[in-house]
Structure formats: C-alpha cells, structure tokens
C-alpha cells in the first residue's frame, strides 16, 4: 500500500476535508477584508494598523514625479531616501492616470498595486510550499490541509501586517520567484535563459529593498563554491552577475553622481554600521515599531538559520560541498539560511532609530519552509512505526500553523477595532484626515517643514520638507550638522512649521522651542514659534494621541 493510500484511508479524512475548506474560506475572507480596508474603506480605518506612515512617503514621491516635480517628497529637493523599484512601479501607475486625479484616488491606486503584488507573492509562496509538500509524508488530504494552513499563515499573518509601502511585498514576490527557481533547478541551472532570469531576479530584489544585498552575497557565494571544478559554471555565474549589475547600476551610479553616495539616506540614518552596539540595537528592536510577534518570528528565524548553517557546514566538511548541496532543495535551504542569518545579524548589530517588519520579510517564508521540513522529518520517522501516528503528526502540524494564524488575525482585528474605538472616544483624527485639514488651513504653494508626516504630507498636497530627513537627502543632514537650519528654512521659503505640542504650551504666550536633531550628526538645531501663529492643532492617533500643530513660521 502506498503512502498516499495510508493517509487517504484514515478515519479523520472527512474532518481534514472540512478543516481544509474552513481554512480556505477564512483565508479568502481575510484577503477580502484587507482588500476592502485598502481600497474602499475611509483611509483612517486602515491607518489604525494596516497602512503605516512610510507608505505616504512612497506614494507622495511617485505622485510628485508624475506631476513633474521629480523624484521628490517635498517638491523642492531630489529625494534619495527610498527603494527604487517601488518608486518605479508607483510612478508608472500614476503616469497612466490623469494628472488631475485627486490624492485619495492616487492613494487607492497605490493600495491596489500593493494588494495585487501581495496576491502574486501568495501564489508564488504556494508554489514554493507545494513542491516541499510533494514528499511522501504528505499524502492526500493531509497535504491539502497543510497547504491550506500555509495559505492561512500568509493571508492572516504576512499580508495583514502594516503596509509600509509596496517594497516589502515586492521583496516577497521577487524573492519567492527566485526561491521557486532554485528549488526546482538549483542555483546554477544550465542555459543562457536560466542565467538571465536568475540574474534579473537578484537585481530586482536588490532594487526592491537595498537591504536585500545579503541575499545576493549568499547566492553568488554559494554559486562560486558549486562552480569549483565544474566546467562552464563560471560562465553562467558571469551572465547572472552581469544582468544583476546592469539592473542595479543605474540606481547606484545616479545616486553616486547626484548625492555623492549610492546608499539611500534613510538606510544610513537607520543603520549604525560600522559601529557595533548590540545593547543599543536590541533596545531599538524591542522598543521600535516592530510588533512583538514579528520580534518572535525573527528570533525563530535567526536561531533556525544559525543551526541550519552550522549543520550545513559540518555536512560540507564531512561529505564535500557538492555532496552537501547536491540538489535544488538543499541549495535553497543553504541560500535562505545564509541570507536570513546575515540579514538578521546585521539588524542585531547595527539597528538605529527604528526597525520595521519589512526589514526581514522573507524570514517568514523561511520559517514556514523550515516548519514544514520538520513536520516532514517527524512524519517520516514515525511512519516507520505507525502509519496512523505519521498522519497525526502532519495533521497536528497543520493545526498548529492554522491556530497560530487565526490567533494572529484575531489579535489584529482586536487591535484595529480597539484603536478605532479609542480614536473616536478621545476625539483623535487619523493622519489622512489631518493632512486634509492641513490643506484647508494653508494656501496653495505653501512650504511646510517639520515632523515625520508621510501620510499627512501626501494628503496635505503641499510642499512638505520631511523633518527627520528620512525622505530627504544628505544635503539636509549636512545643514543640520552645520547648525544652519534657519538658513535652510529661509532658502526654501518655508512659511509653516509642523511640530508636536500640548494644549497648555499652545495656550501660553512664551515662544515654543522646536528642536530638530540631525540623525547623522546628533546636533540639535532650535527654532522658536509664537503660539499665536498656530493655524491648526489636532490630536492625531499616534501613540498617545499627541497634539500635532501647524503654525506660521516667521524667521
């Protein structure tokens, strides 16, 4: 009797079928709910935990480019603080739309692109997992149940994360596409077409997020090891490297020429490299916008990648590299382990200012593949003694993954509803509503400076100089380092300043000091605002609902 028959003959097959159908229905419902929040609900409903502030920067930069302002958030200076592939995708979308399209419609168009990229990533993720589930231990209904559990994990945990922009979903899409190819054909699949496709995917994943560079290092490093003693392999590596370099070169060279360095200013601001301070990095990770569940998932991925890398090294030392990495699945395991280990180690050593869930988004794919591999190994071991026990192991694994996904979704819904209720009760407004209020309170052509207002800056539809410098350039950081903020504001004809305050200070008569710290220099620049110059003050749903103020700037 075949393994498939063993699993099909179990008395709980009917229950497995019902569970599979229920999981599929819940996953589809979760995806529909996410689509509704992104595409049809008032923007504030999604900004309670589904759309993050950074998305506003990306949408605004691409929209401004389509409107003729160049690649700029503030419409005054070229911005290099972004990952280029999302900018290319969104600016292409906006170029197809009428220039007169209102901000809300542009926001919806960007969210549609975001959601479609996420769905495409889900399809490739299921292809990746499906091939892993082709092992004999996963037969019949148990395989379908595990597939449904994996789909639920992606829909309820991965896609339900805060959307900082399309960049994370582009990394998932392109990364999964590359992993599918490696799993099926290996790192050095023969033929010019395979080499071009692999090189293109590696180049695109770098453009999707510059911090995906460890994946390129892991992939080409392993290719080099496998090429030793293999005739014609170096030619294939050369083609892959050339295609990858051709895609990355325009971004790298243009940044180097225009800004003096290829590294985006946002990456420099958020990384302390080469200064190592593990305690400071851990503090940033623990107290940043990275949710506790993501912290736990990254910890699991880090430990798993470390153990797997050590195991692969010991196996390669014993049997040789070619034997240890003899097929596509083993090469996929190696490249993913090295990438995750390198990426999360960098985060652990050099994090500064903030850490977001998109920084190690492929870790979740790694965790699922690792979990499925462990379930397969346990089922294969127990199957030699008891067929029923082997089937139970698979079903228990699927149930655990499904339960985790459902618990995460329930928690997400609770958080969204709680934040929405708190916003209504406290009278807070969301960033989109605040941005619209800013547009009404300021004249067209006004230049605003200050704060970290991505979504508000988008909906304000004004020239808004980003105060923390993440969506700006190195020139702004140099001005802060020189203590020349006042001169910078004067040169850019700034008429309004955005800052956080409290009601008592705003009702006073003493000048309000607004401190701006250079992220790279640490130098504090201070300007003073007369409380009587405030034209708008709203409590925005950020943390404890601070009072966000827009005031006239009179140098």
XYZ file of C-alpha atoms in Angstrom:
555
model
C 0.000 0.000 0.000
C 1.421 3.431 -0.956
C 1.910 6.296 1.454
C -0.896 8.137 -0.271
C -3.280 5.257 0.391
C -2.181 5.111 4.007
C -3.136 8.705 4.543
C -6.320 8.541 2.487
C -7.555 5.589 4.488
C -7.521 7.331 7.887
C -10.801 7.777 9.722
C -10.309 11.516 10.109
C -10.148 12.173 6.337
C -13.600 13.710 6.370
C -12.660 16.020 9.228
C -9.485 17.003 7.360
C -11.547 17.909 4.310
C -13.897 20.062 6.356
C -10.967 21.749 8.104
C -9.307 22.437 4.745
C -12.475 24.034 3.385
C -12.935 26.150 6.513
C -9.321 27.366 6.401
C -9.631 28.223 2.718
C -12.829 30.184 3.393
C -11.253 32.053 6.323
C -8.153 32.887 4.279
C -10.303 34.214 1.426
C -12.337 36.246 3.925
C -9.175 37.713 5.430
C -7.911 38.711 1.978
C -11.273 40.284 1.101
C -11.292 42.210 4.374
C -7.768 43.518 3.713
C -8.773 44.485 0.165
C -11.848 46.338 1.449
C -9.832 48.252 4.048
C -7.185 49.222 1.493
C -9.412 50.003 -1.469
C -12.851 51.102 -0.244
C -12.885 51.978 3.467
C -12.051 55.516 4.634
C -8.238 55.757 4.824
C -8.360 56.194 8.584
C -9.838 52.716 9.031
C -6.695 51.143 7.550
C -4.291 53.508 9.291
C -5.119 52.077 12.700
C -2.666 49.260 11.963
C -2.738 48.203 8.317
C -1.213 51.177 6.474
C 1.886 52.726 8.036
C 3.200 56.258 7.666
C 6.073 55.301 5.339
C 3.552 54.339 2.661
C 2.673 58.022 2.404
C 6.278 58.895 1.552
C 6.425 56.377 -1.274
C 3.063 57.377 -2.743
C 3.849 61.096 -2.491
C 7.286 60.743 -4.133
C 5.856 58.755 -7.057
C 2.880 61.107 -7.417
C 5.125 64.177 -7.353
C 7.293 62.607 -10.038
C 4.240 62.043 -12.231
C 3.199 65.672 -11.620
C 6.568 66.935 -12.840
C 8.304 67.686 -9.508
C 10.915 64.965 -9.967
C 11.663 62.173 -7.505
C 10.902 64.366 -4.514
C 8.743 64.191 -1.409
C 8.878 67.910 -0.657
C 8.654 69.030 -4.308
C 11.788 71.120 -3.730
C 14.721 68.709 -3.464
C 15.505 65.386 -5.097
C 14.980 62.584 -2.580
C 17.237 59.555 -2.350
C 15.699 58.126 0.828
C 13.673 55.399 -0.859
C 13.971 51.999 -2.502
C 13.804 52.463 -6.282
C 11.625 49.589 -7.542
C 8.502 50.668 -5.681
C 9.070 54.209 -6.918
C 9.278 52.876 -10.495
C 6.098 50.803 -10.104
C 4.010 53.552 -8.498
C 5.247 56.348 -10.751
C 4.402 54.127 -13.734
C 0.899 53.625 -12.328
C 0.440 57.364 -11.766
C 1.715 58.221 -15.247
C -1.216 56.180 -16.619
C -3.724 58.173 -14.542
C -4.989 61.716 -15.236
C -2.767 64.411 -13.709
C -5.849 65.986 -12.133
C -6.681 62.821 -10.192
C -7.231 63.724 -6.514
C -4.929 62.487 -3.772
C -7.427 59.939 -2.457
C -7.720 58.292 -5.870
C -3.921 58.089 -6.116
C -3.814 56.538 -2.658
C -6.379 53.930 -3.760
C -4.412 53.177 -6.928
C -1.238 52.659 -4.904
C -3.053 50.387 -2.448
C -4.437 48.367 -5.380
C -0.901 47.873 -6.696
C 0.195 46.951 -3.182
C -2.547 44.348 -2.813
C -2.018 42.815 -6.242
C 1.707 42.416 -5.593
C 0.866 40.749 -2.295
C -1.511 38.316 -4.003
C 1.106 37.453 -6.628
C 3.552 36.783 -3.798
C 0.997 34.453 -2.211
C 0.700 32.486 -5.457
C 4.457 32.021 -5.671
C 4.649 31.188 -1.975
C 2.105 28.415 -2.501
C 4.155 27.076 -5.419
C 7.208 27.030 -3.208
C 5.440 25.239 -0.360
C 3.594 22.875 -2.690
C 6.850 21.479 -4.043
C 8.107 20.986 -0.489
C 4.871 19.121 0.316
C 5.445 16.688 -2.550
C 7.358 14.453 -0.105
C 5.784 11.012 0.589
C 4.876 12.005 4.155
C 2.343 14.480 2.795
C -0.244 12.412 1.004
C -3.866 13.014 0.071
C -5.912 15.085 2.488
C -3.015 15.771 4.853
C -1.194 17.565 2.028
C -4.225 19.683 1.176
C -4.727 20.510 4.845
C -1.101 21.633 5.215
C -1.372 23.743 2.045
C -4.483 25.414 3.441
C -2.661 26.096 6.714
C 0.272 27.668 4.855
C -2.109 29.849 2.819
C -3.813 30.916 6.049
C -0.440 31.879 7.517
C 0.360 34.104 4.542
C -3.105 35.695 4.371
C -3.640 36.209 8.105
C -0.104 36.917 9.321
C 2.035 38.162 6.441
C -0.415 40.199 4.340
C -2.154 41.520 7.461
C 0.999 43.350 8.512
C 1.354 47.121 8.462
C 1.976 48.165 4.865
C 4.981 50.464 4.832
C 4.733 50.583 1.058
C 4.877 48.061 -1.752
C 8.591 47.415 -1.199
C 8.096 44.549 1.277
C 5.585 42.821 -0.987
C 7.918 43.282 -3.965
C 10.669 41.571 -1.956
C 8.287 38.704 -1.188
C 7.178 38.447 -4.804
C 10.645 38.539 -6.355
C 12.283 36.580 -3.544
C 9.678 33.814 -3.800
C 10.086 33.726 -7.587
C 13.834 33.247 -7.173
C 13.380 30.605 -4.483
C 10.958 28.665 -6.699
C 13.580 28.600 -9.463
C 16.366 27.489 -7.104
C 14.172 24.807 -5.569
C 13.269 23.408 -8.981
C 16.533 23.773 -10.931
C 19.255 24.743 -8.472
C 21.470 27.801 -8.197
C 23.358 27.094 -11.428
C 20.661 25.858 -13.790
C 22.185 25.414 -17.279
C 21.308 27.614 -20.232
C 21.518 31.306 -21.069
C 17.811 31.825 -20.371
C 18.119 30.467 -16.833
C 21.168 32.633 -16.171
C 19.421 35.780 -17.435
C 16.268 35.051 -15.401
C 18.212 34.357 -12.209
C 20.361 37.462 -12.617
C 17.300 39.609 -13.293
C 15.513 38.366 -10.174
C 18.556 39.019 -7.999
C 18.950 42.512 -9.445
C 15.263 43.292 -8.942
C 15.173 42.085 -5.346
C 18.090 44.459 -4.617
C 16.145 47.333 -6.217
C 13.038 46.372 -4.227
C 14.949 46.809 -0.972
C 18.615 47.741 -0.846
C 18.924 45.797 2.417
C 18.314 42.605 0.388
C 22.015 42.776 -0.503
C 22.802 39.770 1.803
C 20.673 37.591 -0.487
C 22.911 38.463 -3.434
C 26.019 37.762 -1.357
C 24.623 34.393 -0.217
C 23.500 33.378 -3.716
C 26.693 34.320 -5.569
C 28.875 32.978 -2.763
C 27.233 29.557 -2.951
C 27.346 29.650 -6.741
C 31.100 30.213 -6.529
C 31.530 27.199 -4.226
C 29.468 24.990 -6.522
C 31.343 26.210 -9.605
C 34.701 24.949 -8.365
C 35.688 22.092 -10.635
C 32.506 22.391 -12.739
C 33.056 23.021 -16.414
C 31.245 26.069 -17.806
C 29.770 27.060 -14.429
C 31.737 30.301 -14.197
C 30.256 31.458 -17.471
C 26.778 31.058 -16.026
C 27.791 32.970 -12.908
C 29.224 35.730 -15.081
C 25.970 36.085 -17.006
C 23.955 36.202 -13.786
C 26.280 38.776 -12.250
C 26.240 40.902 -15.418
C 22.438 41.012 -15.636
C 22.184 41.774 -11.927
C 24.751 44.561 -12.228
C 23.065 46.047 -15.306
C 19.796 46.364 -13.398
C 21.386 47.780 -10.245
C 23.889 50.095 -11.967
C 21.537 52.972 -12.963
C 20.341 53.372 -9.368
C 23.813 53.056 -7.855
C 25.539 55.330 -10.381
C 22.837 58.031 -10.381
C 22.836 58.183 -6.588
C 26.626 58.348 -6.527
C 26.669 61.216 -9.029
C 23.749 63.175 -7.608
C 24.200 62.618 -3.869
C 27.831 61.572 -3.506
C 26.976 58.075 -2.308
C 24.852 55.224 -3.636
C 23.411 54.425 -0.176
C 19.949 55.960 0.429
C 19.981 58.463 3.277
C 17.187 56.536 5.018
C 19.408 53.440 5.165
C 22.273 55.496 6.605
C 20.007 57.088 9.195
C 18.623 53.767 10.392
C 21.918 51.857 10.439
C 24.853 52.430 12.797
C 27.244 50.474 10.530
C 30.175 50.012 11.079
C 29.732 50.885 14.776
C 28.620 47.770 16.678
C 26.456 48.234 19.755
C 24.386 45.121 20.455
C 22.701 46.578 23.536
C 21.578 49.681 21.624
C 20.405 47.584 18.672
C 18.381 45.306 20.951
C 16.801 48.333 22.602
C 15.820 49.729 19.194
C 14.382 46.393 18.080
C 12.414 45.886 21.283
C 11.004 49.411 21.502
C 10.526 50.309 17.820
C 7.511 49.819 15.563
C 8.366 46.106 15.206
C 5.449 44.181 16.795
C 6.219 41.517 19.436
C 5.052 38.707 17.145
C 7.479 39.845 14.457
C 10.244 40.001 17.028
C 9.447 36.416 18.000
C 9.314 35.318 14.341
C 12.686 36.942 13.652
C 14.157 35.235 16.717
C 12.905 31.851 15.490
C 14.323 32.522 12.023
C 17.656 33.674 13.444
C 18.089 30.589 15.629
C 16.891 28.292 12.832
C 19.229 29.816 10.249
C 22.171 29.656 12.659
C 21.567 25.973 13.479
C 20.988 25.096 9.819
C 24.122 26.940 8.679
C 26.254 25.128 11.257
C 24.712 21.791 10.201
C 25.346 22.507 6.513
C 28.954 23.492 7.228
C 29.587 20.296 9.168
C 27.997 18.231 6.408
C 30.034 20.003 3.732
C 33.204 19.408 5.735
C 32.388 15.721 6.045
C 30.990 14.968 2.574
C 32.177 17.896 0.477
C 30.272 20.944 -0.778
C 28.923 19.277 -3.905
C 27.520 16.366 -1.937
C 26.015 18.579 0.772
C 24.391 20.808 -1.877
C 23.574 18.137 -4.422
C 20.088 19.269 -5.459
C 17.780 22.265 -5.665
C 16.057 21.834 -2.268
C 19.373 21.598 -0.400
C 20.734 24.628 -2.265
C 17.546 26.554 -1.472
C 17.917 25.681 2.207
C 21.510 26.891 2.147
C 20.898 30.188 0.363
C 17.862 31.032 2.510
C 19.683 30.148 5.737
C 22.719 32.251 4.867
C 20.562 35.178 3.783
C 18.346 35.136 6.882
C 21.350 34.728 9.183
C 23.201 37.630 7.537
C 20.169 39.924 7.342
C 19.053 39.406 10.936
C 22.639 39.549 12.232
C 23.032 42.955 10.584
C 19.788 44.073 12.243
C 21.014 42.784 15.593
C 24.353 44.571 15.347
C 23.618 47.877 13.644
C 19.974 48.900 14.203
C 19.403 52.571 14.959
C 16.238 54.722 15.208
C 13.672 52.152 14.082
C 13.099 48.604 12.854
C 10.101 47.640 10.740
C 8.529 44.318 9.830
C 9.527 44.747 6.197
C 13.251 44.584 7.030
C 13.289 40.790 7.218
C 10.037 39.903 5.475
C 11.479 36.773 3.809
C 12.167 35.348 7.267
C 8.513 34.358 7.447
C 8.837 32.293 4.269
C 11.936 30.690 5.756
C 10.090 29.856 8.979
C 7.225 28.165 7.157
C 9.530 26.093 4.938
C 11.544 25.117 7.993
C 8.399 24.173 9.898
C 7.114 22.054 7.014
C 10.518 20.363 6.701
C 10.478 19.484 10.414
C 6.948 18.077 10.144
C 8.036 16.012 7.146
C 11.025 14.616 9.052
C 8.874 13.772 12.096
C 6.226 12.092 9.944
C 8.840 10.077 8.072
C 10.388 8.885 11.359
C 7.083 7.908 12.987
C 5.739 6.395 9.763
C 8.208 3.549 10.060
C 6.457 2.527 13.307
C 2.872 3.664 12.873
C 1.048 4.928 9.831
C -1.671 6.475 11.988
C 0.941 8.294 14.094
C 2.648 9.674 10.990
C -0.642 11.027 9.709
C -1.383 12.516 13.123
C 1.952 14.361 13.109
C 1.124 16.035 9.786
C -2.387 16.993 10.864
C -1.128 18.294 14.214
C 1.468 20.422 12.426
C -1.163 21.877 10.098
C -3.461 22.517 13.057
C -0.707 24.328 14.965
C 0.119 26.566 11.987
C -3.572 27.285 11.391
C -4.196 28.041 15.075
C -1.266 30.478 15.135
C -2.577 32.240 12.013
C -6.121 32.505 13.385
C -4.853 33.816 16.728
C -2.756 36.467 14.954
C -5.729 37.522 12.826
C -7.995 37.756 15.874
C -5.397 39.880 17.647
C -5.048 42.127 14.593
C -8.812 42.631 14.399
C -8.941 43.384 18.117
C -6.153 45.962 17.768
C -7.794 47.619 14.756
C -11.176 47.823 16.458
C -9.654 48.978 19.742
C -7.655 51.740 18.099
C -10.671 52.868 16.067
C -12.846 52.988 19.184
C -10.142 54.862 21.116
C -9.758 57.357 18.292
C -13.486 58.094 18.331
C -13.652 58.246 22.131
C -10.652 60.541 22.502
C -11.568 62.680 19.505
C -8.354 61.868 17.658
C -8.056 62.126 13.893
C -6.031 59.877 11.575
C -3.082 61.118 9.517
C -5.092 61.313 6.298
C -7.758 63.483 7.936
C -5.040 65.640 9.497
C -3.398 66.046 6.094
C -6.686 67.183 4.553
C -7.090 69.698 7.391
C -3.563 70.997 6.673
C -4.505 71.510 3.027
C -7.504 73.593 4.050
C -5.512 75.615 6.605
C -2.620 76.545 4.301
C -2.600 78.334 0.950
C -1.671 76.572 -2.259
C 2.054 76.926 -2.842
C 2.832 76.984 0.881
C 6.013 75.271 2.051
C 5.767 73.308 5.317
C 8.654 71.982 7.377
C 8.894 69.513 10.219
C 7.923 66.228 11.762
C 7.596 62.736 10.326
C 4.342 63.024 8.418
C 4.303 60.699 5.415
C 0.574 60.103 5.054
C -0.321 63.605 6.260
C 2.189 65.049 3.817
C 0.592 63.077 1.000
C -2.972 64.195 1.784
C -1.927 67.779 2.523
C -0.844 68.044 -1.136
C 1.677 70.728 -0.224
C 5.447 71.126 -0.409
C 6.359 69.494 2.918
C 10.018 69.152 3.943
C 10.378 65.978 5.989
C 11.807 66.956 9.391
C 13.574 63.729 10.341
C 15.312 63.594 6.957
C 14.316 60.028 6.061
C 12.592 61.188 2.872
C 15.161 63.820 2.024
C 18.851 63.846 1.102
C 22.318 64.191 2.622
C 22.307 67.939 1.944
C 19.652 68.402 4.619
C 21.705 66.359 7.103
C 24.766 68.486 6.334
C 22.744 71.650 7.013
C 21.699 70.298 10.417
C 25.283 69.257 11.179
C 26.432 72.816 10.439
C 23.753 74.329 12.687
C 22.278 76.023 9.630
C 18.598 75.053 9.963
C 17.405 78.672 9.968
C 19.329 79.395 6.775
C 17.960 76.196 5.232
C 14.369 77.190 6.014
C 14.912 80.711 4.702
C 16.481 79.444 1.461
C 13.483 77.165 0.884
C 10.883 79.871 1.663
C 9.325 77.865 4.487
C 6.093 79.512 5.657
C 4.746 76.900 8.090
C 6.227 74.520 10.662
C 4.753 71.233 11.870
C 5.553 70.060 15.394
C 4.142 68.193 18.400
C 2.981 70.112 21.451
C 0.428 70.115 24.250
C -2.586 72.294 24.941
C -1.037 74.194 27.849
C 2.037 75.214 25.863
C -0.083 76.244 22.911
C -2.268 78.454 25.130
C 0.754 80.216 26.617
C 2.489 83.382 25.497
C 6.121 82.220 25.679
C 7.832 81.231 22.428
C 7.696 77.488 21.761
C 11.107 75.929 21.079
C 11.059 73.361 18.273
C 14.142 71.146 18.387
C 15.349 69.334 15.284
C 18.121 66.762 15.729
C 20.371 65.760 12.857
C 20.054 61.973 12.602
C 23.616 61.568 11.326
C 25.389 64.282 13.337
C 23.339 64.312 16.533
C 23.454 68.107 16.542
C 20.320 69.878 17.757
C 19.018 72.909 15.883
C 16.309 75.005 17.540
C 13.779 77.411 16.114
C 11.090 79.299 18.038
C 7.403 79.544 17.234
C 4.947 82.096 18.598
C 1.888 80.205 19.959
C -0.360 82.834 18.383
C 0.868 81.751 14.944
C -0.757 78.309 15.210
C -3.277 77.814 12.405
C -4.177 74.187 13.123
C -3.957 71.841 16.117
C -5.347 68.314 16.078
C -4.834 65.249 18.215
C -3.617 62.634 15.763
C -3.859 58.911 16.509
C -0.117 58.393 17.006
C 0.871 56.640 20.193
C -0.899 58.592 22.933
C -2.543 60.975 20.512
C -0.154 63.984 20.605
C -1.317 67.419 19.600
C 0.015 67.998 16.083
C 0.367 71.680 15.322
C 0.786 73.662 12.114
C 1.974 77.199 12.755
C 3.189 80.093 10.649
C 6.950 80.428 10.585
C 8.269 83.965 10.969
C 12.101 83.873 10.932
